[in-house]
Amino acid sequence: QVQLQESGPGLVKPSETLSLTCTVSGDSISNYYWSWIRQPPGKGLEWIGYIHYSGSTSYNPSLKSRVTISVDTSKNQFSLNLSSVTAADTAMYYCARHNPVLWWCLDFWGQGTLVTASS
Amino acid sequence: EIVLTQSPGTLSLSPGERATLSCRASQTVSSSYLIWYQQKPGQAPRLLIYGASSRATGIPDRFSGSGSGTDFTLTISRLEPEDFAVYYCQQYGRSPRVTFGGGTKVEIK
């Protein structure tokens, strides 16, 4: 069974960089594409971007100038950096797997980690 | 950019009733890439339907998806107590590569 686990600081100061890591177990990270999605409290889902093990990425244009997603195949992990955070970046952050066999749906998700941007 | 509009925002129904949720796209979406998720409070979203109409592993057959082009529907034939949740549609393909609808909350009447 594939499992994803987000980790990282739960509190980030405004103007600083939010950094999260997603650790994948139960499958190789090399077989799929991997996304970050966020959800502000009480609101809907927003896709941040995805990465392939080759390093190929795609980002949401609304966040592209501040987002970097990277992968570490040796650790079966991928990471998110979001720079210059503001209160609007306060959200639950999820990592998830795209399954190309199932028409690129997000078939496995982490439990999420809450990040608050506040001084 | 493709915008997905879900309606209604909230659906108030009783257990045993039929739920019909709509997802309308601002541009044509390939049926292959229209997906539905269920999210319960405090949980991550769970995959329900992919390819517009294919149920994910373990999803009961009371859940069904249909539609094409710009209009897609999620139907729950008879609501069970565990079905009261928020439902999101999602498209994969055009930039941005992944877009979610705003969600429909199915609540107990």
Short mmCIF file of C-alpha atoms in Angstrom, two decimals:
data_model
loop_
_atom_site.label_atom_id
_atom_site.label_comp_id
_atom_site.label_asym_id
_atom_site.label_seq_id
_atom_site.Cartn_x
_atom_site.Cartn_y
_atom_site.Cartn_z
CA GLN A 1 0.00 0.00 0.00
CA VAL A 2 1.37 3.38 -1.02
CA GLN A 3 1.70 5.90 1.80
CA LEU A 4 2.67 9.56 1.68
CA GLN A 5 3.72 11.63 4.68
CA GLU A 6 4.21 15.38 4.73
CA SER A 7 6.71 16.94 7.11
CA GLY A 8 8.00 20.41 7.87
CA PRO A 9 7.52 23.43 10.11
CA GLY A 10 3.96 24.27 11.10
CA LEU A 11 4.72 27.96 11.50
CA VAL A 12 6.45 30.24 9.01
CA LYS A 13 7.06 33.97 9.37
CA PRO A 14 5.72 36.33 6.69
CA SER A 15 8.27 37.02 3.91
CA GLU A 16 10.13 33.78 4.68
CA THR A 17 10.15 30.52 2.73
CA LEU A 18 7.82 27.62 3.45
CA SER A 19 9.59 24.27 3.05
CA LEU A 20 7.85 20.89 3.16
CA THR A 21 8.90 17.34 2.31
CA CYS A 22 6.76 14.39 1.26
CA THR A 23 8.13 10.93 1.97
CA VAL A 24 6.74 8.12 -0.16
CA SER A 25 6.66 4.52 1.04
CA GLY A 26 5.29 1.36 -0.54
CA ASP A 27 6.33 2.30 -4.08
CA SER A 28 9.19 3.89 -5.95
CA ILE A 29 8.94 7.60 -6.56
CA SER A 30 10.40 6.91 -10.00
CA ASN A 31 7.21 5.42 -11.37
CA TYR A 32 4.82 8.37 -11.18
CA TYR A 33 4.26 12.13 -11.07
CA TRP A 34 3.81 13.78 -7.67
CA SER A 35 1.80 16.86 -6.73
CA TRP A 36 1.43 19.40 -3.96
CA ILE A 37 -2.08 20.69 -3.23
CA ARG A 38 -3.17 23.13 -0.54
CA GLN A 39 -6.44 24.01 1.18
CA PRO A 40 -6.91 27.19 3.22
CA PRO A 41 -9.03 26.69 6.34
CA GLY A 42 -12.69 26.26 5.38
CA LYS A 43 -11.98 26.65 1.66
CA GLY A 44 -11.45 24.54 -1.44
CA LEU A 45 -8.47 22.78 -2.98
CA GLU A 46 -5.72 24.57 -4.93
CA TRP A 47 -3.13 22.71 -6.99
CA ILE A 48 0.40 24.05 -6.49
CA GLY A 49 2.43 21.95 -8.92
CA TYR A 50 3.87 18.53 -9.75
CA ILE A 51 7.19 16.86 -10.41
CA HIS A 52 8.41 13.74 -12.21
CA TYR A 53 11.40 11.79 -10.93
CA SER A 54 13.33 13.06 -13.94
CA GLY A 55 12.96 16.55 -12.51
CA SER A 56 10.33 17.71 -14.99
CA THR A 57 7.89 20.09 -13.31
CA SER A 58 4.64 21.94 -13.92
CA TYR A 59 3.39 24.73 -11.69
CA ASN A 60 0.17 26.63 -11.18
CA PRO A 61 0.71 29.94 -12.99
CA SER A 62 -0.79 31.80 -10.02
CA LEU A 63 2.07 30.58 -7.79
CA LYS A 64 4.82 29.88 -10.31
CA SER A 65 7.01 32.86 -9.41
CA ARG A 66 7.28 31.67 -5.79
CA VAL A 67 7.25 27.86 -6.09
CA THR A 68 10.01 25.29 -6.48
CA ILE A 69 9.35 21.56 -6.33
CA SER A 70 12.30 19.18 -6.24
CA VAL A 71 12.82 15.42 -5.96
CA ASP A 72 15.32 13.20 -4.16
CA THR A 73 15.01 9.71 -5.62
CA SER A 74 17.60 8.28 -3.22
CA LYS A 75 15.32 9.12 -0.30
CA ASN A 76 12.04 8.53 -2.15
CA GLN A 77 11.04 12.08 -1.31
CA PHE A 78 9.93 15.23 -3.03
CA SER A 79 9.85 18.73 -1.61
CA LEU A 80 8.05 22.06 -1.86
CA ASN A 81 9.55 25.51 -1.37
CA LEU A 82 7.21 28.50 -1.41
CA SER A 83 8.95 31.83 -1.02
CA SER A 84 7.80 35.20 0.33
CA VAL A 85 4.87 33.76 2.24
CA THR A 86 1.99 35.89 3.50
CA ALA A 87 -1.02 35.12 5.65
CA ALA A 88 -2.80 34.04 2.46
CA ASP A 89 -0.48 31.02 2.30
CA THR A 90 -1.86 29.64 5.55
CA ALA A 91 -3.35 26.29 4.60
CA MET A 92 -3.33 22.54 4.93
CA TYR A 93 -0.70 21.28 2.49
CA TYR A 94 -1.15 17.85 0.91
CA CYS A 95 1.14 15.75 -1.24
CA ALA A 96 -0.42 13.25 -3.63
CA ARG A 97 0.38 10.80 -6.43
CA HIS A 98 -0.78 11.08 -10.04
CA ASN A 99 -1.61 7.74 -11.61
CA PRO A 100 -1.16 7.89 -15.41
CA VAL A 101 -2.83 4.50 -15.81
CA LEU A 102 -5.98 5.93 -14.22
CA TRP A 103 -6.08 9.04 -16.36
CA TRP A 104 -3.78 11.08 -14.15
CA CYS A 105 -6.08 11.10 -11.14
CA LEU A 106 -4.65 11.74 -7.68
CA ASP A 107 -5.10 8.27 -6.24
CA PHE A 108 -3.07 8.45 -3.05
CA TRP A 109 -2.82 11.42 -0.70
CA GLY A 110 -0.89 12.24 2.43
CA GLN A 111 -2.81 13.16 5.56
CA GLY A 112 -1.79 16.80 5.16
CA THR A 113 0.16 19.22 7.28
CA LEU A 114 -1.12 22.58 8.49
CA VAL A 115 1.18 25.53 7.86
CA THR A 116 0.43 28.89 9.42
CA ALA A 117 2.11 32.04 8.14
CA SER A 118 2.31 34.39 11.09
CA SER A 119 4.83 36.42 13.03
CA GLU B 1 -7.42 28.62 -17.96
CA ILE B 2 -10.23 26.12 -17.41
CA VAL B 3 -12.58 27.05 -14.56
CA LEU B 4 -14.72 24.34 -12.99
CA THR B 5 -17.97 25.54 -11.40
CA GLN B 6 -19.75 23.16 -9.06
CA SER B 7 -23.39 23.46 -8.14
CA PRO B 8 -25.16 23.63 -5.88
CA GLY B 9 -22.79 24.90 -3.22
CA THR B 10 -24.71 22.97 -0.58
CA LEU B 11 -27.16 20.12 -1.01
CA SER B 12 -29.42 19.31 1.96
CA LEU B 13 -30.82 15.80 1.73
CA SER B 14 -31.94 12.92 3.92
CA PRO B 15 -30.38 9.45 4.07
CA GLY B 16 -31.83 7.26 1.34
CA GLU B 17 -32.37 10.16 -1.05
CA ARG B 18 -30.66 10.64 -4.39
CA ALA B 19 -27.94 13.29 -4.75
CA THR B 20 -27.08 14.92 -8.06
CA LEU B 21 -23.98 17.12 -8.15
CA SER B 22 -22.97 19.21 -11.14
CA CYS B 23 -19.55 20.24 -12.43
CA ARG B 24 -19.47 22.65 -15.36
CA ALA B 25 -16.26 23.57 -17.19
CA SER B 26 -15.56 26.89 -18.88
CA GLN B 27 -14.03 25.00 -21.83
CA THR B 28 -14.33 21.47 -23.15
CA VAL B 29 -12.69 18.88 -20.92
CA SER B 30 -11.73 15.46 -22.15
CA SER B 31 -13.92 12.96 -20.33
CA SER B 32 -10.83 10.91 -19.66
CA TYR B 33 -9.50 13.62 -17.40
CA LEU B 34 -12.54 14.53 -15.30
CA ILE B 35 -12.23 13.25 -11.76
CA TRP B 36 -14.32 13.36 -8.55
CA TYR B 37 -13.13 13.28 -4.93
CA GLN B 38 -14.86 13.05 -1.56
CA GLN B 39 -13.55 14.88 1.48
CA LYS B 40 -14.72 14.42 5.04
CA PRO B 41 -13.85 16.84 7.87
CA GLY B 42 -10.27 16.48 9.04
CA GLN B 43 -9.38 14.08 6.23
CA ALA B 44 -7.56 14.25 2.94
CA PRO B 45 -9.64 13.98 -0.22
CA ARG B 46 -10.39 10.45 -1.41
CA LEU B 47 -10.57 9.42 -5.06
CA LEU B 48 -14.09 8.42 -6.09
CA ILE B 49 -14.39 8.58 -9.88
CA TYR B 50 -11.81 8.91 -12.66
CA GLY B 51 -12.28 9.14 -16.40
CA ALA B 52 -15.63 10.81 -15.69
CA SER B 53 -17.38 7.49 -14.98
CA SER B 54 -15.00 4.83 -13.64
CA ARG B 55 -15.24 4.07 -9.94
CA ALA B 56 -11.99 3.86 -8.01
CA THR B 57 -11.11 0.71 -6.09
CA GLY B 58 -13.45 0.10 -3.16
CA ILE B 59 -16.00 2.76 -4.11
CA PRO B 60 -19.60 1.49 -3.76
CA ASP B 61 -21.75 1.29 -6.87
CA ARG B 62 -24.21 3.83 -5.49
CA PHE B 63 -21.67 6.40 -6.74
CA SER B 64 -21.73 7.06 -10.46
CA GLY B 65 -20.28 9.67 -12.76
CA SER B 66 -21.41 10.83 -16.17
CA GLY B 67 -21.10 13.63 -18.66
CA SER B 68 -18.96 14.97 -21.46
CA GLY B 69 -17.73 18.20 -22.97
CA THR B 70 -18.39 20.88 -20.39
CA ASP B 71 -21.07 19.25 -18.22
CA PHE B 72 -20.38 16.46 -15.77
CA THR B 73 -22.46 14.90 -13.00
CA LEU B 74 -21.80 12.88 -9.88
CA THR B 75 -24.80 10.90 -8.68
CA ILE B 76 -25.20 9.15 -5.36
CA SER B 77 -28.20 6.88 -5.83
CA ARG B 78 -29.17 6.41 -2.19
CA LEU B 79 -27.34 8.46 0.43
CA GLU B 80 -25.79 6.54 3.29
CA PRO B 81 -24.84 8.34 6.54
CA GLU B 82 -21.15 8.14 5.60
CA ASP B 83 -21.76 9.94 2.29
CA PHE B 84 -22.37 13.33 3.88
CA ALA B 85 -19.21 15.18 2.93
CA VAL B 86 -17.77 17.69 0.46
CA TYR B 87 -17.30 16.61 -3.14
CA TYR B 88 -14.81 18.13 -5.59
CA CYS B 89 -14.44 17.73 -9.32
CA GLN B 90 -11.04 18.12 -10.95
CA GLN B 91 -9.71 18.27 -14.49
CA TYR B 92 -6.27 17.30 -15.73
CA GLY B 93 -4.78 18.61 -18.89
CA ARG B 94 -4.74 22.28 -19.80
CA SER B 95 -2.76 24.94 -18.02
CA PRO B 96 -2.90 24.92 -15.15
CA ARG B 97 -2.47 21.17 -15.51
CA VAL B 98 -4.73 20.48 -12.54
CA THR B 99 -7.84 22.51 -11.65
CA PHE B 100 -10.39 21.83 -8.92
CA GLY B 101 -13.98 22.95 -8.67
CA GLY B 102 -15.09 24.88 -5.61
CA GLY B 103 -16.83 21.88 -4.07
CA THR B 104 -20.37 20.82 -3.18
CA LYS B 105 -21.23 20.09 0.43
CA VAL B 106 -23.79 17.34 0.91
CA GLU B 107 -25.35 17.84 4.32
CA ILE B 108 -28.01 16.05 6.32
CA LYS B 109 -31.41 17.70 6.05
#
